[in-house]
Structure formats: structure tokens, C-alpha cells
GROMACS .gro file of C-alpha atoms in nm:
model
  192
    1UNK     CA    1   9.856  -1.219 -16.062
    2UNK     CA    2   9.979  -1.412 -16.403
    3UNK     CA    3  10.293  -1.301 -16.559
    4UNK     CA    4  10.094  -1.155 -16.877
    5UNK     CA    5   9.893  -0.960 -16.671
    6UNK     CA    6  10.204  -0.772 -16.520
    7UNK     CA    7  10.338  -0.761 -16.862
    8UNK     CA    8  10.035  -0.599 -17.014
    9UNK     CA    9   9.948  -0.379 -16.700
   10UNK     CA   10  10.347  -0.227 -16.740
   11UNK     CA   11  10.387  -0.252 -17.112
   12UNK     CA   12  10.011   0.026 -17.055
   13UNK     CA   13  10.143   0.215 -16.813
   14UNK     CA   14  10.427   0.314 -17.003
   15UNK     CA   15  10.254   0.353 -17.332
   16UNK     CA   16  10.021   0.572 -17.157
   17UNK     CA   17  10.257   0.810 -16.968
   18UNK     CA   18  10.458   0.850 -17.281
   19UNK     CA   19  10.114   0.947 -17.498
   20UNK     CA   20   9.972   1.156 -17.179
   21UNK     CA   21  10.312   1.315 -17.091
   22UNK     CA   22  10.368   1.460 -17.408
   23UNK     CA   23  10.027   1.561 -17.484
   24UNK     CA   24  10.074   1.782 -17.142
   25UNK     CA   25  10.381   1.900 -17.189
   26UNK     CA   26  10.515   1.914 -17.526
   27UNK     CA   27  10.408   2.242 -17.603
   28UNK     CA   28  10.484   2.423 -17.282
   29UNK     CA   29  10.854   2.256 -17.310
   30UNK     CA   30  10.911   2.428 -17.661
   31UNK     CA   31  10.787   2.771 -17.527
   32UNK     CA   32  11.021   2.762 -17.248
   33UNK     CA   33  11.247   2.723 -17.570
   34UNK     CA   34  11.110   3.071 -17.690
   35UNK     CA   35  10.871   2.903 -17.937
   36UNK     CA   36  10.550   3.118 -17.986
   37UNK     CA   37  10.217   2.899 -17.873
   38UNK     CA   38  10.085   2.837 -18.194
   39UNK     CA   39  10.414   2.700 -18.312
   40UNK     CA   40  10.487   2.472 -18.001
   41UNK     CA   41  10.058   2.411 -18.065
   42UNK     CA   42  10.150   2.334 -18.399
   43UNK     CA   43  10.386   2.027 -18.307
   44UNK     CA   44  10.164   1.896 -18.128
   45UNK     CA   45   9.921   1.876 -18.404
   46UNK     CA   46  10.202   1.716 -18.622
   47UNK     CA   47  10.283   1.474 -18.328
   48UNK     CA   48   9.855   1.416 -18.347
   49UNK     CA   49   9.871   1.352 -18.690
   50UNK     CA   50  10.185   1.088 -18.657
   51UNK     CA   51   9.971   0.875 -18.431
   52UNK     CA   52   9.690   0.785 -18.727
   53UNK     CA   53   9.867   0.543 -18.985
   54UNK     CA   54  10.102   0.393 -18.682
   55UNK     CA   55   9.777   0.285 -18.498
   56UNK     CA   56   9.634   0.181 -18.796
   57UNK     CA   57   9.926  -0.012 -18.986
   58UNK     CA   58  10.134  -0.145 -18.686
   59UNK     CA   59   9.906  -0.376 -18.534
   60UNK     CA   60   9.811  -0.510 -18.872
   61UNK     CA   61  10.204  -0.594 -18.984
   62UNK     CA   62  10.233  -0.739 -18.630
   63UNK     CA   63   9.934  -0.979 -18.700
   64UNK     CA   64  10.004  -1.064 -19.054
   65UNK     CA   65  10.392  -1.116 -19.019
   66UNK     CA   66  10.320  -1.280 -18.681
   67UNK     CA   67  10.648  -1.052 -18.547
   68UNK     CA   68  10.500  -0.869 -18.259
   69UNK     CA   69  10.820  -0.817 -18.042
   70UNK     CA   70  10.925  -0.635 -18.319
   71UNK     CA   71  10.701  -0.421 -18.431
   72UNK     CA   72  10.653  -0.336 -18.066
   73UNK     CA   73  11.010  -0.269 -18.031
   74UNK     CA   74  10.998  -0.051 -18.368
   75UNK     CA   75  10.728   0.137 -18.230
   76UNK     CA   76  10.945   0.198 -17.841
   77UNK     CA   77  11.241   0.258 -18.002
   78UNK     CA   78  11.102   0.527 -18.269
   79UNK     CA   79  10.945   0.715 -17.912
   80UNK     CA   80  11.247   0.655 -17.730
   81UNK     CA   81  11.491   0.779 -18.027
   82UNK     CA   82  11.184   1.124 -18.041
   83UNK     CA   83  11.231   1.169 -17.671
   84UNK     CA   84  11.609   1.159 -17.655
   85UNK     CA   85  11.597   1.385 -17.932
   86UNK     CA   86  11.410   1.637 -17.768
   87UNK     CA   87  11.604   1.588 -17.446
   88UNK     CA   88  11.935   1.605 -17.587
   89UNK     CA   89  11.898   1.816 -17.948
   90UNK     CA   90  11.572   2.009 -17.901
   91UNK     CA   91  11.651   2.267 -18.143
   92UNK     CA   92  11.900   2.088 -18.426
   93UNK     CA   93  11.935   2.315 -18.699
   94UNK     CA   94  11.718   2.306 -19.047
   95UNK     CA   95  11.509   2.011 -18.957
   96UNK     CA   96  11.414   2.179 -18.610
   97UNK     CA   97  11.252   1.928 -18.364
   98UNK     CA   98  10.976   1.806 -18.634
   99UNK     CA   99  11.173   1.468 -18.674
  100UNK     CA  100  11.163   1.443 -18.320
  101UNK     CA  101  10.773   1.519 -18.320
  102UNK     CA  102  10.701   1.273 -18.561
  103UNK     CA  103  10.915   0.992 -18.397
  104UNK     CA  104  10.746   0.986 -18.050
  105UNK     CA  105  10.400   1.011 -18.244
  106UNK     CA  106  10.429   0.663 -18.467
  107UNK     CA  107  10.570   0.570 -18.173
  108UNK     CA  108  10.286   0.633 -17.932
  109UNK     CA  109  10.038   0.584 -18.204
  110UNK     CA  110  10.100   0.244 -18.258
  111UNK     CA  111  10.203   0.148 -17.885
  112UNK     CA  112   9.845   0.157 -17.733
  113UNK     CA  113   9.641  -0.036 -18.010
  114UNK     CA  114   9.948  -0.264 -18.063
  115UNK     CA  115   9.910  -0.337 -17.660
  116UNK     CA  116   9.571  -0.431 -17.714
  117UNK     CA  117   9.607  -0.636 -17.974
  118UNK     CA  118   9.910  -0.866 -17.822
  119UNK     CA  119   9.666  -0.920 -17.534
  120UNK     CA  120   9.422  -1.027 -17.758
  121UNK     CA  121   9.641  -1.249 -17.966
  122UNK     CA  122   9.839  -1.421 -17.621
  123UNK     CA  123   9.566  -1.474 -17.376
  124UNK     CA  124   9.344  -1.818 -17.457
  125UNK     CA  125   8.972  -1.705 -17.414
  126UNK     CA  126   8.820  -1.397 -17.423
  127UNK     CA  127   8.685  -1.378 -17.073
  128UNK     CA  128   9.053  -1.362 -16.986
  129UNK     CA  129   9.129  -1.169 -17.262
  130UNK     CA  130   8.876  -0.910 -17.112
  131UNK     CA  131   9.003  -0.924 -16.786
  132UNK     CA  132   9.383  -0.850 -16.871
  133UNK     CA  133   9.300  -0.617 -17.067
  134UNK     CA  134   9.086  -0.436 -16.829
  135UNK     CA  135   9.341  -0.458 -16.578
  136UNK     CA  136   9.619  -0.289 -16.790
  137UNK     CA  137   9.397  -0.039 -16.928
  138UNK     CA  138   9.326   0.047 -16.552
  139UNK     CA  139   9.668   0.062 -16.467
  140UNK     CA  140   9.787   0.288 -16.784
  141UNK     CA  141   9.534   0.521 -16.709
  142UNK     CA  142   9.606   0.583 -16.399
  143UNK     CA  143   9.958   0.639 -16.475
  144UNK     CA  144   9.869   0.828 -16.755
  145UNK     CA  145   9.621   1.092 -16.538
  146UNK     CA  146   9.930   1.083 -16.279
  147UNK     CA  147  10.259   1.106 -16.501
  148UNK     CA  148  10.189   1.465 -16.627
  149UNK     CA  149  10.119   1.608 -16.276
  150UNK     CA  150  10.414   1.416 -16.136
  151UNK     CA  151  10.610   1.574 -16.429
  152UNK     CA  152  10.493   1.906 -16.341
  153UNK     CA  153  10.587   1.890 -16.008
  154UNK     CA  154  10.966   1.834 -16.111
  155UNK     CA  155  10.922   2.109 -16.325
  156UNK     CA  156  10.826   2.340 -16.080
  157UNK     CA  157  11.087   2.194 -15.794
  158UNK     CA  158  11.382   2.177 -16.100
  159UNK     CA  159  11.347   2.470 -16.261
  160UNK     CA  160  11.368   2.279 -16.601
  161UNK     CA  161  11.203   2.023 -16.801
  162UNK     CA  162  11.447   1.760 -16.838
  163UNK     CA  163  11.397   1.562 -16.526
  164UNK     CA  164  11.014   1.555 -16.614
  165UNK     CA  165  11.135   1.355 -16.981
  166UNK     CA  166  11.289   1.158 -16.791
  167UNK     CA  167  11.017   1.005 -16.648
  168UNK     CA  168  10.904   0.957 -16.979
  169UNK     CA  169  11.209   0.752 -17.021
  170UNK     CA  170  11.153   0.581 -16.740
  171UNK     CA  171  10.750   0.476 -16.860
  172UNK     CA  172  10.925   0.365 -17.191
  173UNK     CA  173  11.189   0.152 -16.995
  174UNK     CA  174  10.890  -0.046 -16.827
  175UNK     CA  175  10.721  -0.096 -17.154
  176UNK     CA  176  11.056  -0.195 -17.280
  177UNK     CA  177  11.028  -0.486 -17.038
  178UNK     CA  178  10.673  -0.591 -17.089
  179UNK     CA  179  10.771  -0.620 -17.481
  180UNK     CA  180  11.079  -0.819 -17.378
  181UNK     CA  181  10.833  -1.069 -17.226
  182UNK     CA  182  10.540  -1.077 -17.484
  183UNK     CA  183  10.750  -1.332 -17.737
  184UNK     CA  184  10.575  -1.388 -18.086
  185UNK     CA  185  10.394  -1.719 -18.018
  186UNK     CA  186  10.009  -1.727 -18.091
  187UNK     CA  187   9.754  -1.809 -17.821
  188UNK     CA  188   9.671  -2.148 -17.799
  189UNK     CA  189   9.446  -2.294 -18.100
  190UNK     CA  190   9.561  -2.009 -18.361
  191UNK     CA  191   9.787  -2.086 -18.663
  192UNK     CA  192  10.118  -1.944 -18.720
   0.00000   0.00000   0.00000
């Protein structure tokens, strides 16, 4: 297996368990807070809404400014600095954990399509193109059908949501490493 195709299949995996663990159990962690469902349903709308203009902007700064480690690591670091939030401060006072909500949803918003697109700009041809792709789309949805029952096993055996975020931390620390590896350099035959 080729080093981008590792990269890719990782940098899914832990795109997807951070978008499907969250959309699982988001709302149920801010109940066991004492929220009322349609408040904790209410973040998650907010964290929905988040997603749109990441997914749609990101990828298109990463192209035109030809920075993609960075706007990949913008987009980790904004879901990583959300999680820890909600790990650490779930609750801070006046802002509540909407900051939080928002953060992991640019975050995840613009991690998937952002994925895609770095495949698209690094790999040579598209029949290889297709095939990575494939691969790590396979890959982060299995993770991503797996993560939140995995996560809600350690619920049940801990008592407590914080060892299931920390998987979460875990999926961002592999997609950490895939974006250490993806560099900014076009695919062979492109312009910089």
C-alpha cells in the first residue's frame, strides 16, 4: 500500500469518527449534564449549521493559496480546541458550550471535503485518484459506523462520557498525522 493511501485512509478515519461521534453523542452527553432534549437537540443543529461555509470555503482557500497543511491543520485544531472544550469546560459560564459547538463543526465541516480534495490535488491521474479515494472513504466509514458504538460501550462500562471523547481525540490524533504527511506540493503537471 503507497504512503498516500495510508495517509488518506487515516487522515478519513479520523475525520469521520470525529463527525459520526459527535453526531451520536453530543446531545445525550449534554443531557447527562441536565440539559433538556431540545436544548442538547438544539446544539446539535448549531454544530449542523457550522459544518456549511467550512465545507464550502476551506477547500477553496486551500486550493487558491496552495496552503493545504494549513488549512487542514486550522480545520483539526478548531475540532480539537471544541472537543477539549467540551471535555474539560462543558458548561463555562455566559457563553455556555456554543463556542465549543461551533468549533468542532467548522472543524468537521471542512475536514471531510478538504480530505477529498488533497487526494485529488496529490495523486497524478485520476484512476488513482479514484482508487485512494475509495479506499479512505472505505476506511472512514467504517470507523465512522464503529466509533459511536465503541464510544457507547465505554459509556456504559465507565459510567461517564469522557473516556468515549477521548476516542474522539484519539481519531483527531491520527488525522493529525495524515495532515503532517500531506505537504503542500501539487500533483505532478499542475502549477503552483
Amino acid at each position: 500500500m503507497h504512503g498516500g493511501e495510508v495517509g488518506g485512509a487515516r487522515g478519513a478515519a479520523g475525520t469521520s469518527l470525529i463527525v459520526y461521534g459527535w453526531l451520536t453523542w453530543l446531545a445525550p452527553y449534554y443531557q447527562s449534564l441536565g440539559w433538556a432534549p431540545g436544548s442538547a437537540g438544539l446544539l446539535v443543529a448549531v454544530w449542523s449549521v457550522a459544518q456549511v461555509p467550512a465545507a464550502l470555503i476551506v477547500p477553496a482557500l486551500a486550493e487558491r493559496r496552495r496552503r493545504r497543511r494549513f488549512w487542514a491543520s486550522l480545520a483539526l485544531g478548531c475540532a480539537v480546541a471544541g472537543t477539549v472544550g467540551v471535555l474539560l469546560v462543558p458548561l463555562p459560564p455566559v457563553l455556555g458550550p456554543w463556542l465549543w459547538v461551533v468549533l468542532i463543526g467548522f472543524g468537521s465541516g471542512a475536514g471531510f471535503p478538504l480530505g477529498l480534495a488533497v487526494i485529488a490535488w496529490r495523486i497524478p491521474d485520476g484512476a488513482a485518484s479514484a482508487a485512494i479515494s475509495g479506499l479512505a472513504m472505505g476506511v472512514g466509514y467504517t470507523v465512522a459506523g464503529l466509533g459511536p458504538l465503541v464510544m457507547g460501550l465505554l459509556i456504559d462500562a465507565t459510567g461517564g462520557y469522557p473516556p468515549a471523547i477521548w476516542v474522539l481525540l484519539v481519531g483527531a490524533a491520527a488525522q493529525g498525522w495524515a495532515i503532517s504527511r500531506i505537504g503542500d506540493r501539487c500533483r505532478t503537471g499542475d502549477r503552483s
